[in-house]
Coordinates of C-alpha atoms in Angstrom, one line a residue:
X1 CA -170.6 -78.9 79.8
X2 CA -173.2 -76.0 81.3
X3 CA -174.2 -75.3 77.3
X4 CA -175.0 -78.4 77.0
X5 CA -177.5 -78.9 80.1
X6 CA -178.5 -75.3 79.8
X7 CA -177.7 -74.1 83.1
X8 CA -176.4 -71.0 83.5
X9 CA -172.8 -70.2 84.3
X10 CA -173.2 -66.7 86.6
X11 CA -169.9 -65.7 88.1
X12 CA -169.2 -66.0 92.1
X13 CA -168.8 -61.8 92.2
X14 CA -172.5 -61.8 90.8
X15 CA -173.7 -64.6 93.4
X16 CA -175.7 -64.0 96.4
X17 CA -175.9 -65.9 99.7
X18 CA -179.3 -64.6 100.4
X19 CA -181.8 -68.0 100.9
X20 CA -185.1 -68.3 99.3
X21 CA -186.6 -71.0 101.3
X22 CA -185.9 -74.2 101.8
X23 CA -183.0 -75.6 103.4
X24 CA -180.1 -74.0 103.6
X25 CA -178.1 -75.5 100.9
X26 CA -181.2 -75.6 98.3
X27 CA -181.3 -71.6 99.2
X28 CA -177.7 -70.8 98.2
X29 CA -177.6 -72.6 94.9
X30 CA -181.3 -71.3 94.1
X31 CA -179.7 -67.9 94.7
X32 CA -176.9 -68.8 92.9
X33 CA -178.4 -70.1 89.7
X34 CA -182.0 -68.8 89.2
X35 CA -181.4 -65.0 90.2
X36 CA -181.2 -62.5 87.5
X37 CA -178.2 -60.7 87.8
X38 CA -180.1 -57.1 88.2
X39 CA -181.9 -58.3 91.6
X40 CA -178.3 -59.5 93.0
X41 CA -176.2 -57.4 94.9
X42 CA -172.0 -57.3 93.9
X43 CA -169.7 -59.0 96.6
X44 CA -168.2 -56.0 98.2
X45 CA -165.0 -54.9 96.3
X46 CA -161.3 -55.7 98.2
X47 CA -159.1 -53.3 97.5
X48 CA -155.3 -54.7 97.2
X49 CA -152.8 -53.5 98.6
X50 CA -151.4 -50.4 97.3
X51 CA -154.2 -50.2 94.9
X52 CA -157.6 -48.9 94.6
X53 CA -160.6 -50.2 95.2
X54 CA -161.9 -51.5 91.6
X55 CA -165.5 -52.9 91.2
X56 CA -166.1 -56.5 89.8
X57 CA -167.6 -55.2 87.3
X58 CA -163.9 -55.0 85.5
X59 CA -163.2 -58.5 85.0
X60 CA -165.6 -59.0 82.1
X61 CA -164.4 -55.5 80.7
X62 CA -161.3 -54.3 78.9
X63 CA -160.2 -51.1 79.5
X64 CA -159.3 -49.5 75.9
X65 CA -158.2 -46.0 74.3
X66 CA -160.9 -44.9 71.6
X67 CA -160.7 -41.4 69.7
X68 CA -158.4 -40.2 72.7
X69 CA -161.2 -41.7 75.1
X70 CA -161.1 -44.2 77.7
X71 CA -163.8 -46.8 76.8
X72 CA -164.9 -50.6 78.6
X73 CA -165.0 -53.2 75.5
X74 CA -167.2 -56.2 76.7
X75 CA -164.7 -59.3 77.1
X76 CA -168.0 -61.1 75.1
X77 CA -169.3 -59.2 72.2
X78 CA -166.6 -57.1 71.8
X79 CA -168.9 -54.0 72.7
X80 CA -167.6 -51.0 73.5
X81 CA -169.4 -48.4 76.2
X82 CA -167.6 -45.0 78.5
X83 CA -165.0 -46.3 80.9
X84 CA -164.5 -43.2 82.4
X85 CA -164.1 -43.3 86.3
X86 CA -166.0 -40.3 87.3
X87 CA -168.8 -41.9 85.0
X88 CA -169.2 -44.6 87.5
X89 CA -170.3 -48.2 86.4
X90 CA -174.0 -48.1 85.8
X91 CA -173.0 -48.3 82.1
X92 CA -171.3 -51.5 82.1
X93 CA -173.9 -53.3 83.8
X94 CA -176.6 -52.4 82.0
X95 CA -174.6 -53.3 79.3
X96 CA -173.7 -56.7 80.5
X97 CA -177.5 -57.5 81.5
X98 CA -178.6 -57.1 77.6
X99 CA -175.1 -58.3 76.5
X100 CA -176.3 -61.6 74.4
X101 CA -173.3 -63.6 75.0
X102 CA -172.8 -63.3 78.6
X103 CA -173.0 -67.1 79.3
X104 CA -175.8 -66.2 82.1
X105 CA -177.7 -64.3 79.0
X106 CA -177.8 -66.9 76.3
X107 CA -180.7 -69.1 75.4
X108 CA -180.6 -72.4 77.7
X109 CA -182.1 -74.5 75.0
X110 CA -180.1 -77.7 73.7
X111 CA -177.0 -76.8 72.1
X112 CA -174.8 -79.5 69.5
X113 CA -171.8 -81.1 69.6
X114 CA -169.2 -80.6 66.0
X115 CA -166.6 -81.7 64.8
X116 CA -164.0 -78.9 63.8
X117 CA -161.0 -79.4 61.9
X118 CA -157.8 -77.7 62.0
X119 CA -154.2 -77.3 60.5
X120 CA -151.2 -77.5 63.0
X121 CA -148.1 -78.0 61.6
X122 CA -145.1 -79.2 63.3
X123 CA -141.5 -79.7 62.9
X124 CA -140.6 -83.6 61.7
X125 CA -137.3 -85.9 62.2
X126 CA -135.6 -84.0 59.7
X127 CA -137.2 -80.4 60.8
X128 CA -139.4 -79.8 58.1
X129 CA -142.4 -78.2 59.0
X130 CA -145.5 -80.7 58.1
X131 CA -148.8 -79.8 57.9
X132 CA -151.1 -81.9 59.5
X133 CA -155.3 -82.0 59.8
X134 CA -156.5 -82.6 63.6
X135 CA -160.4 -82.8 64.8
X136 CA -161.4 -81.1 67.8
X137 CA -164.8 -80.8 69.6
X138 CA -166.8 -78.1 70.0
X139 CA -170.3 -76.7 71.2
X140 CA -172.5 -75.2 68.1
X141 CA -175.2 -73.8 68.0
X142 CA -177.7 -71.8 65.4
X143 CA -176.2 -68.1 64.4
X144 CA -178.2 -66.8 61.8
X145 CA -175.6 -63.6 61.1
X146 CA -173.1 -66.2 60.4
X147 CA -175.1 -68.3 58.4
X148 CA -175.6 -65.1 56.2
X149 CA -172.1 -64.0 56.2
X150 CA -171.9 -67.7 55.2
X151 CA -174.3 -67.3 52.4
X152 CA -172.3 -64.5 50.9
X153 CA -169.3 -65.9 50.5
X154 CA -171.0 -69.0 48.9
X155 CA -172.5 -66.4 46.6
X156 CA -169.4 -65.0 45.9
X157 CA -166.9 -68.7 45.7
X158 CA -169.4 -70.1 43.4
X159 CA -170.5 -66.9 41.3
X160 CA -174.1 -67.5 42.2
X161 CA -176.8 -64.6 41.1
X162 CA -178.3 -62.7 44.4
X163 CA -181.3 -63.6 42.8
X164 CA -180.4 -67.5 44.1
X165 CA -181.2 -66.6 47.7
X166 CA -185.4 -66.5 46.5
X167 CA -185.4 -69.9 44.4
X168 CA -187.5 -72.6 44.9
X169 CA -184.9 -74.7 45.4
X170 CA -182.4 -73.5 47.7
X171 CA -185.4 -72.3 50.0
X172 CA -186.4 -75.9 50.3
X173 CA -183.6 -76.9 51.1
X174 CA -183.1 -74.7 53.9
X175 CA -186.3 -75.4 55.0
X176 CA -185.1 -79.1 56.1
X177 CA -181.5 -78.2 57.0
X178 CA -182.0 -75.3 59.0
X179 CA -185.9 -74.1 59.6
X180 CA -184.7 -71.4 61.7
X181 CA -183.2 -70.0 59.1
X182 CA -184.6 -66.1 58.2
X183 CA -184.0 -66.1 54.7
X184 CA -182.9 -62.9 53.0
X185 CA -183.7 -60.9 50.2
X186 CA -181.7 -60.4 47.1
X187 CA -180.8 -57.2 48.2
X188 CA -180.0 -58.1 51.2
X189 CA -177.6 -60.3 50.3
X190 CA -175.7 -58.0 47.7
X191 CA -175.1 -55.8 50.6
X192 CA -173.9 -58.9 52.3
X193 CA -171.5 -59.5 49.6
X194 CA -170.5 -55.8 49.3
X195 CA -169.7 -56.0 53.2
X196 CA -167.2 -59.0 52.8
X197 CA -165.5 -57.2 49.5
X198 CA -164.8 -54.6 52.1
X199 CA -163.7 -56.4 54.6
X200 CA -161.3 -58.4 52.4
X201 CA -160.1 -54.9 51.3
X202 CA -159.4 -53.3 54.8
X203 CA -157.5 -56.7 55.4
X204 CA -155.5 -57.0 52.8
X205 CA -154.7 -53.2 53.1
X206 CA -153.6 -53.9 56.7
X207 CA -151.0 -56.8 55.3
X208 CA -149.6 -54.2 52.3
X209 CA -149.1 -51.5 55.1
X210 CA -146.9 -54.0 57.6
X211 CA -145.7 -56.0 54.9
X212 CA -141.7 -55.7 54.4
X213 CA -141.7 -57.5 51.2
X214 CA -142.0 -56.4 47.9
X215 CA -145.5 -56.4 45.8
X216 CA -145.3 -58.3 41.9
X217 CA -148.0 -56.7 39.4
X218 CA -149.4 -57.8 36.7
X219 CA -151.9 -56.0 34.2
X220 CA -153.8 -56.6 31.1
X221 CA -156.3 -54.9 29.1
X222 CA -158.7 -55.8 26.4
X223 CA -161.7 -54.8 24.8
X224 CA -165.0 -56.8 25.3
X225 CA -167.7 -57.8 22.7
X226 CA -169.4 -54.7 23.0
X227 CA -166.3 -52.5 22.3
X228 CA -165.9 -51.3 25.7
X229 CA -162.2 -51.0 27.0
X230 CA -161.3 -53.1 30.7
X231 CA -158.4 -52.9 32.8
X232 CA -157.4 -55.8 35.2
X233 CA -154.6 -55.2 37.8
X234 CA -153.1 -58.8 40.0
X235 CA -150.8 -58.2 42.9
X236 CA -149.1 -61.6 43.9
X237 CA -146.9 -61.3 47.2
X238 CA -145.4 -63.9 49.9
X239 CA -146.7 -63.8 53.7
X240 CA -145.0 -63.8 56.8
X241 CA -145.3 -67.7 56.7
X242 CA -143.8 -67.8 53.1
X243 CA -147.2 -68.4 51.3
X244 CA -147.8 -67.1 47.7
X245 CA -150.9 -65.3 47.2
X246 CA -153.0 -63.7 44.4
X247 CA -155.6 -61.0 44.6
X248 CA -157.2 -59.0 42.0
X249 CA -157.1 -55.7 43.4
X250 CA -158.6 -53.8 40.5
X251 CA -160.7 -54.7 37.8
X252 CA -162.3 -51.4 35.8
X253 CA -163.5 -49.5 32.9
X254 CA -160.6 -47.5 30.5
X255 CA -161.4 -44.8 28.3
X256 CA -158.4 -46.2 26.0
X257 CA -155.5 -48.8 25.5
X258 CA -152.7 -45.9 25.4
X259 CA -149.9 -46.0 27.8
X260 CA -151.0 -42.8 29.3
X261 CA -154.5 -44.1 30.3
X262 CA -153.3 -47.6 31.9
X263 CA -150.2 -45.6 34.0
X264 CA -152.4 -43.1 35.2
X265 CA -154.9 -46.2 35.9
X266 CA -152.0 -48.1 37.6
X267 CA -150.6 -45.3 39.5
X268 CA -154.2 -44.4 40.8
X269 CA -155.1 -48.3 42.2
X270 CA -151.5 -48.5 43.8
X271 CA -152.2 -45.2 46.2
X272 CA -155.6 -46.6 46.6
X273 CA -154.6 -49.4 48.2
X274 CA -151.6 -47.9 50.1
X275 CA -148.7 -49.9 47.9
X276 CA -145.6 -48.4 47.6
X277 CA -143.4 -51.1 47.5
X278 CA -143.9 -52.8 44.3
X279 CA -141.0 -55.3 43.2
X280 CA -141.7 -55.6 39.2
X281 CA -144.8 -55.2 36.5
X282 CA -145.3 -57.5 34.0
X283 CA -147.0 -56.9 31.1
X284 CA -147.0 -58.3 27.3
X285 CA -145.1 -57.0 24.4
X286 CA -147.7 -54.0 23.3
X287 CA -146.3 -50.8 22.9
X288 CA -148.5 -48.9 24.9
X289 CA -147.7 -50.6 27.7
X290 CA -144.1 -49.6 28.0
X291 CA -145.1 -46.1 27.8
X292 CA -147.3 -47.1 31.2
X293 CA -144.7 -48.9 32.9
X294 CA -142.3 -46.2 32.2
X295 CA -144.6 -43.9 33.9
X296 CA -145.4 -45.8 36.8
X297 CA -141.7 -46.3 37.0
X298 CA -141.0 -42.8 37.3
X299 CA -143.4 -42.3 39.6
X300 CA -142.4 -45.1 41.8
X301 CA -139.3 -44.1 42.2
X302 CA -140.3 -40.8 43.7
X303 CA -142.1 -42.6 46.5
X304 CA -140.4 -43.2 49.8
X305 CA -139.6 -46.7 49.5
X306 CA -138.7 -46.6 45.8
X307 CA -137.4 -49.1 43.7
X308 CA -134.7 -51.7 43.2
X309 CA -131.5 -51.3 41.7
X310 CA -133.2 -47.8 40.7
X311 CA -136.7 -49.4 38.3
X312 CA -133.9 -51.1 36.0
X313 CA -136.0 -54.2 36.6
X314 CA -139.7 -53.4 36.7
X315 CA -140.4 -53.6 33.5
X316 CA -140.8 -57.8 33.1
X317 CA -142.6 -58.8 29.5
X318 CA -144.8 -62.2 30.2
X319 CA -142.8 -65.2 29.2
X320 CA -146.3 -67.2 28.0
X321 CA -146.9 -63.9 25.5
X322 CA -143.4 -64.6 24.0
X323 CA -144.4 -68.3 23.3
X324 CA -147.9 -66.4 21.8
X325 CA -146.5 -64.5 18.9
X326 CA -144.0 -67.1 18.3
X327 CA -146.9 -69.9 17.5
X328 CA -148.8 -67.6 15.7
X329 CA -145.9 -66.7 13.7
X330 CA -145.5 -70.2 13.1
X331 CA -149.1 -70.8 12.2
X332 CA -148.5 -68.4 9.1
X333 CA -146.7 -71.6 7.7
X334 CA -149.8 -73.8 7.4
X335 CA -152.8 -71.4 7.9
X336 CA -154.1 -72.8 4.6
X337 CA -154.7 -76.4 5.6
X338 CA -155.4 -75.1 9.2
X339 CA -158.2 -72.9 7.6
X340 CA -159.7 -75.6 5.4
X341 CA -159.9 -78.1 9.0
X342 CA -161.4 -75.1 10.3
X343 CA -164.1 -75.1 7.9
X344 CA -164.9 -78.6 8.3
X345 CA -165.5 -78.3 11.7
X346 CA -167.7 -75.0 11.6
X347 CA -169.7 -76.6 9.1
X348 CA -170.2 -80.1 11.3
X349 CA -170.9 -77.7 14.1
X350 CA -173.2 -75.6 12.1
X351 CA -176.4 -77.8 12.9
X352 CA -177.6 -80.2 15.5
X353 CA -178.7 -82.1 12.5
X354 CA -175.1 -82.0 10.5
X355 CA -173.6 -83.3 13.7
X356 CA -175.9 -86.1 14.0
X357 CA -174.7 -87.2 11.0
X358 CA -171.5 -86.8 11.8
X359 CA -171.8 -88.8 14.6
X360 CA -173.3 -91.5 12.2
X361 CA -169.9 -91.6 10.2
X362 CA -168.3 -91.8 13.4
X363 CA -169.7 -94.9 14.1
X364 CA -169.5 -96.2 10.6
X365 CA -165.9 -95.8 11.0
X366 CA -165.6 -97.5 14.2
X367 CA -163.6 -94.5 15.9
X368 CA -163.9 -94.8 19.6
X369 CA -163.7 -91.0 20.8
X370 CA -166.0 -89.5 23.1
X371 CA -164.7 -86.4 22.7
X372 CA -166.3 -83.1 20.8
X373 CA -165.8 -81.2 18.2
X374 CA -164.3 -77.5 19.0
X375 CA -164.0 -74.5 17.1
X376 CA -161.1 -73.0 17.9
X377 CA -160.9 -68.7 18.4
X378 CA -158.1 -67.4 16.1
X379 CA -156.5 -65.2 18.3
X380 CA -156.0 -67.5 20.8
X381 CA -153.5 -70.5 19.1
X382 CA -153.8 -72.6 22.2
X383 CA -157.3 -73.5 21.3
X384 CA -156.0 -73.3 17.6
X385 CA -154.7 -76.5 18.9
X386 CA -157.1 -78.1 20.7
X387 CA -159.1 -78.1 17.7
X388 CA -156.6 -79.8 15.4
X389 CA -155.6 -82.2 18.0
X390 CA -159.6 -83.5 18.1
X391 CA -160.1 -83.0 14.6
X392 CA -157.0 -85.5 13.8
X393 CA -158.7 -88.2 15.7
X394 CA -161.6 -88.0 13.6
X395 CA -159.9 -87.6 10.2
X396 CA -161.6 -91.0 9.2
X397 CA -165.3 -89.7 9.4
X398 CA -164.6 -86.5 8.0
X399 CA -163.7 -87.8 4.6
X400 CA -166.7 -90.7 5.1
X401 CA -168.7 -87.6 5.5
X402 CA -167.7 -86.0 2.4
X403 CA -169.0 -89.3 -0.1
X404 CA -172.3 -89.8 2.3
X405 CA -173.4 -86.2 2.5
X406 CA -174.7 -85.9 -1.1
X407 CA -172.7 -83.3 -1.8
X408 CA -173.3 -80.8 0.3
X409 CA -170.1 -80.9 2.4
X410 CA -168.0 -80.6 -0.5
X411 CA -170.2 -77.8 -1.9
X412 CA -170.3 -75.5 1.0
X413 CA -166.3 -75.6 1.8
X414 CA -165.6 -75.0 -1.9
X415 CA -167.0 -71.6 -1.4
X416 CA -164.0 -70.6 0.7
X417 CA -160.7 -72.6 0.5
X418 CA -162.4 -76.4 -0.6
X419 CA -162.5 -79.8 1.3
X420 CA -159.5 -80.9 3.6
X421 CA -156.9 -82.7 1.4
X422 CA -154.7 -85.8 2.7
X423 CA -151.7 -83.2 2.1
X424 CA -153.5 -80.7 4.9
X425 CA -154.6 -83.7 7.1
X426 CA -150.6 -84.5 6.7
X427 CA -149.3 -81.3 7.7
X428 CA -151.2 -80.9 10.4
X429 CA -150.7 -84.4 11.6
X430 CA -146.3 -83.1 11.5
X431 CA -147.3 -79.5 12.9
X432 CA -149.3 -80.7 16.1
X433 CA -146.4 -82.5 18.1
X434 CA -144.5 -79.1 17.9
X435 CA -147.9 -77.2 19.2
X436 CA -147.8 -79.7 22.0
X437 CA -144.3 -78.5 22.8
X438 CA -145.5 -75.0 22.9
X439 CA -149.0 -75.7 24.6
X440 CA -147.7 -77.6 27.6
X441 CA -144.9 -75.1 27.7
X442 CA -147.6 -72.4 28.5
X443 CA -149.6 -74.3 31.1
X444 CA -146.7 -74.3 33.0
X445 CA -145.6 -71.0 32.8
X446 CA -149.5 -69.6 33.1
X447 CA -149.4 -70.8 37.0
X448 CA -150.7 -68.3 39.5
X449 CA -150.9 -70.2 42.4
X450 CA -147.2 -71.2 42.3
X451 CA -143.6 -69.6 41.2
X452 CA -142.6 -69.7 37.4
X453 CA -139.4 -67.4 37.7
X454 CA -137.1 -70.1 38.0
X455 CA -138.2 -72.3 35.2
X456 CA -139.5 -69.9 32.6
X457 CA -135.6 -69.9 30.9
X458 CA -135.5 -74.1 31.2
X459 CA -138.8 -74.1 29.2
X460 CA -137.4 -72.2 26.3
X461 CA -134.3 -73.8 26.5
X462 CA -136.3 -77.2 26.7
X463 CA -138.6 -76.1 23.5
X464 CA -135.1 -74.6 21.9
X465 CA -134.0 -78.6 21.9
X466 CA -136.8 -79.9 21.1
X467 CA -137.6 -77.8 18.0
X468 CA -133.7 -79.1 16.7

């Protein structure tokens, strides 16, 4: 508890005997606690037996191998100075008088008590290992480096701007939680950011380079609004303590989609990040992508840990994309009363002012639904039926809307396919329970953050079933 009264904790080879007045006990603990370590002598060193004399100096040092070099690292900061014998031990005092967390060199001021929790897990009565949340305290104080490292990996967690560090807002709040706080610039805390990122990267390239398991890929590539090609590559892997992670380990520009470009891309990332164990790549069903896994596979085998039963299996096609182009094949069957719903909601959606009177019919029809209208995006079927599904519910107002409007409604969709039938409102009423099928199907095969392999081929059974 000597953090918490803010005396000092110097160690007995530091200690002196030497009195300063007083009487003769007040002397020795004067000595003991208020001298600065520079004005007081070292107990002289015992040799052991057999050994040589080695100074005191040693037992807050670790003696370490650097660049072929012999080098003291500081048991407290982890600072590093020359450990060399004929160099003597001037070095690693001076060092451990500016050293700021030797206990004698840190501030005395009044330190807190936390609360700190942590996992332990345990074997239970029938030896499974349970997980369980314990308390502990321990003394905290104010560090404003890991405040900021803190900071950055908010930044990063909650995909904050930089520019949030200099609002009015966050500074105030600081300003009662933490006054001491130095707050830092934008810039500042990019670099911050950029720091962890590399960090994270020299970590995970540790775990690749000692990891004896095998490395699952999986890629995609699109092109963005402003007709510029990406690339994004996902390696998900198992720890030592059976744990399935996912990290995005490249994310980049492409000059093109063809099966040449996204190899070479692959290939390039992989020896980036020291992988050369990789397990299977799965992509969906475009062409150009087995002409890039049929690269990588080639080149995969040449490396020294190759691959499994000789790359038969690294080519795996995404089970949800399968599910894809068989909806949308589907969706051929009804795309004209799926089109003419569409319409009606992009024109409800077209205006605040259409969708307030929407909202009127709504009520006039006593539907009680607090969801919204969405417009669905065509190449994506699972919003497809999102849309239907909340359109159904208000199928009421719609046609209310279509007698209250004036016209209008009816005049504007007859420019393209006409107003929403009962027949339409029918068939999609038939066709949703069967998107359903397919939508819930794909949640549970989308999962990152658990295993899908063993029930991808009981879904489609399952949906197989279903659909007879």
């Amino acid at each position: 508890m000597d953090h918490l009264t803010g005396e000092s904790d110097i160690p007995d080879q530091v200690g002196s005997s030497a009195a300063c007045g007083g009487g003769p006990h007040s002397g020795e603990e004067e000595a003991q606690h208020d001298t600065p370590i520079s004005s007081v002598p070292p107990q002289e060193d015992v040799p052991t037996k057999g050994k040589k004399k080695r100074s005191w100096l040693w037992s807050h040092f670790e003696e370490i191998i650097k660049d072929g070099e012999v080098r003291a690292k500081c048991t407290y900061c982890n600072g590093d100075v020359c450990g060399k014998s004929k160099s003597g031990t001037t070095v690693m005092k001076n060092h451990l008088l500016r050293c700021k967390e030797y206990p004698p060199n840190i501030n005395k001021s009044q330190t807190f008590l936390k609360f700190s929790k942590s996992e332990q897990t345990h074997a239970s009565v029938d030896d499974d290992l349970v997980a369980e949340k314990r308390s502990k305290l321990e003394v905290w104080k104010f560090k404003q480096d890991e405040t900021q490292k803190a900071l950055a990996k908010m930044i990063i967690m909650d995909e904050l701007p930089f520019r949030f560090v200099e609002r009015e807002g966050f500074r105030y709040f600081m300003s009662v939680a933490q006054p001491n706080f130095i707050f830092p610039s934008r810039w500042t805390v990019a670099r911050d950011c950029y720091q962890a990122y590399l960090e994270e990267k020299k970590n995970i390239k540790s775990f690749f380079s000692k990891c004896s398991s095998r490395i699952f890929l999986t890629t995609d590539t699109w092109t963005s609004c402003q007709n510029l090609n990406y690339m994004c590559l996902t390696a998900h892997f198992i720890d030592h303590d059976w744990n399935l992670h996912k990290k995005i380990i490249n994310f980049c520009q492409i000059s093109g989609h063809s099966g040449e470009v996204i190899g070479k891309e692959v290939e390039k990332c992989l020896l980036e990040w020291g992988i050369t164990r990789v397990m299977t790549i799965m992509v969906d069903n475009a062409s150009s992508n087995d002409v890039g896994v049929e690269y990588v596979r080639k080149r995969l085998q040449r490396w020294k840990d190759g691959t499994v039963l000789n790359g038969k299996f690294v080519h795996m096609r995404c089970a949800s994309h399968v599910l894809n182009l068989t909806v949308r094949e589907g969706l051929k069957e009804s795309n004209e009363s799926i089109s003419r719903i569409r319409n009606a909601v992009r024109f409800v959606r077209a205006s605040p002012a259409r969708m307030q009177k929407f909202n009127n019919c709504v009520k006039q029809e006593q539907i009680e639904s607090k969801r919204h209208l969405c417009l669905d995006v065509e190449t994506r079927w699972n919003s497809t039926y999102l849309m239907l599904e909340c359109a159904l519910i208000y199928r009421r107002a719609f046609d209310f809307l279509e007698f209250s409007d004036g016209g209008k409604f009816r005049s504007e969709l007859s420019k393209s396919l006409g107003v929403p039938s009962d027949d339409d409102w029918d068939c999609v009423k038939a066709f949703v329970p069967f998107l359903k099928i397919f939508y819930d199907a794909t949640l549970r095969l989308s999962g990152s953050l658990y295993c899908t392999t063993n029930v991808y081929l009981q879904e489609l059974v399952t949906i197989s079933r279903m659909i007879r």
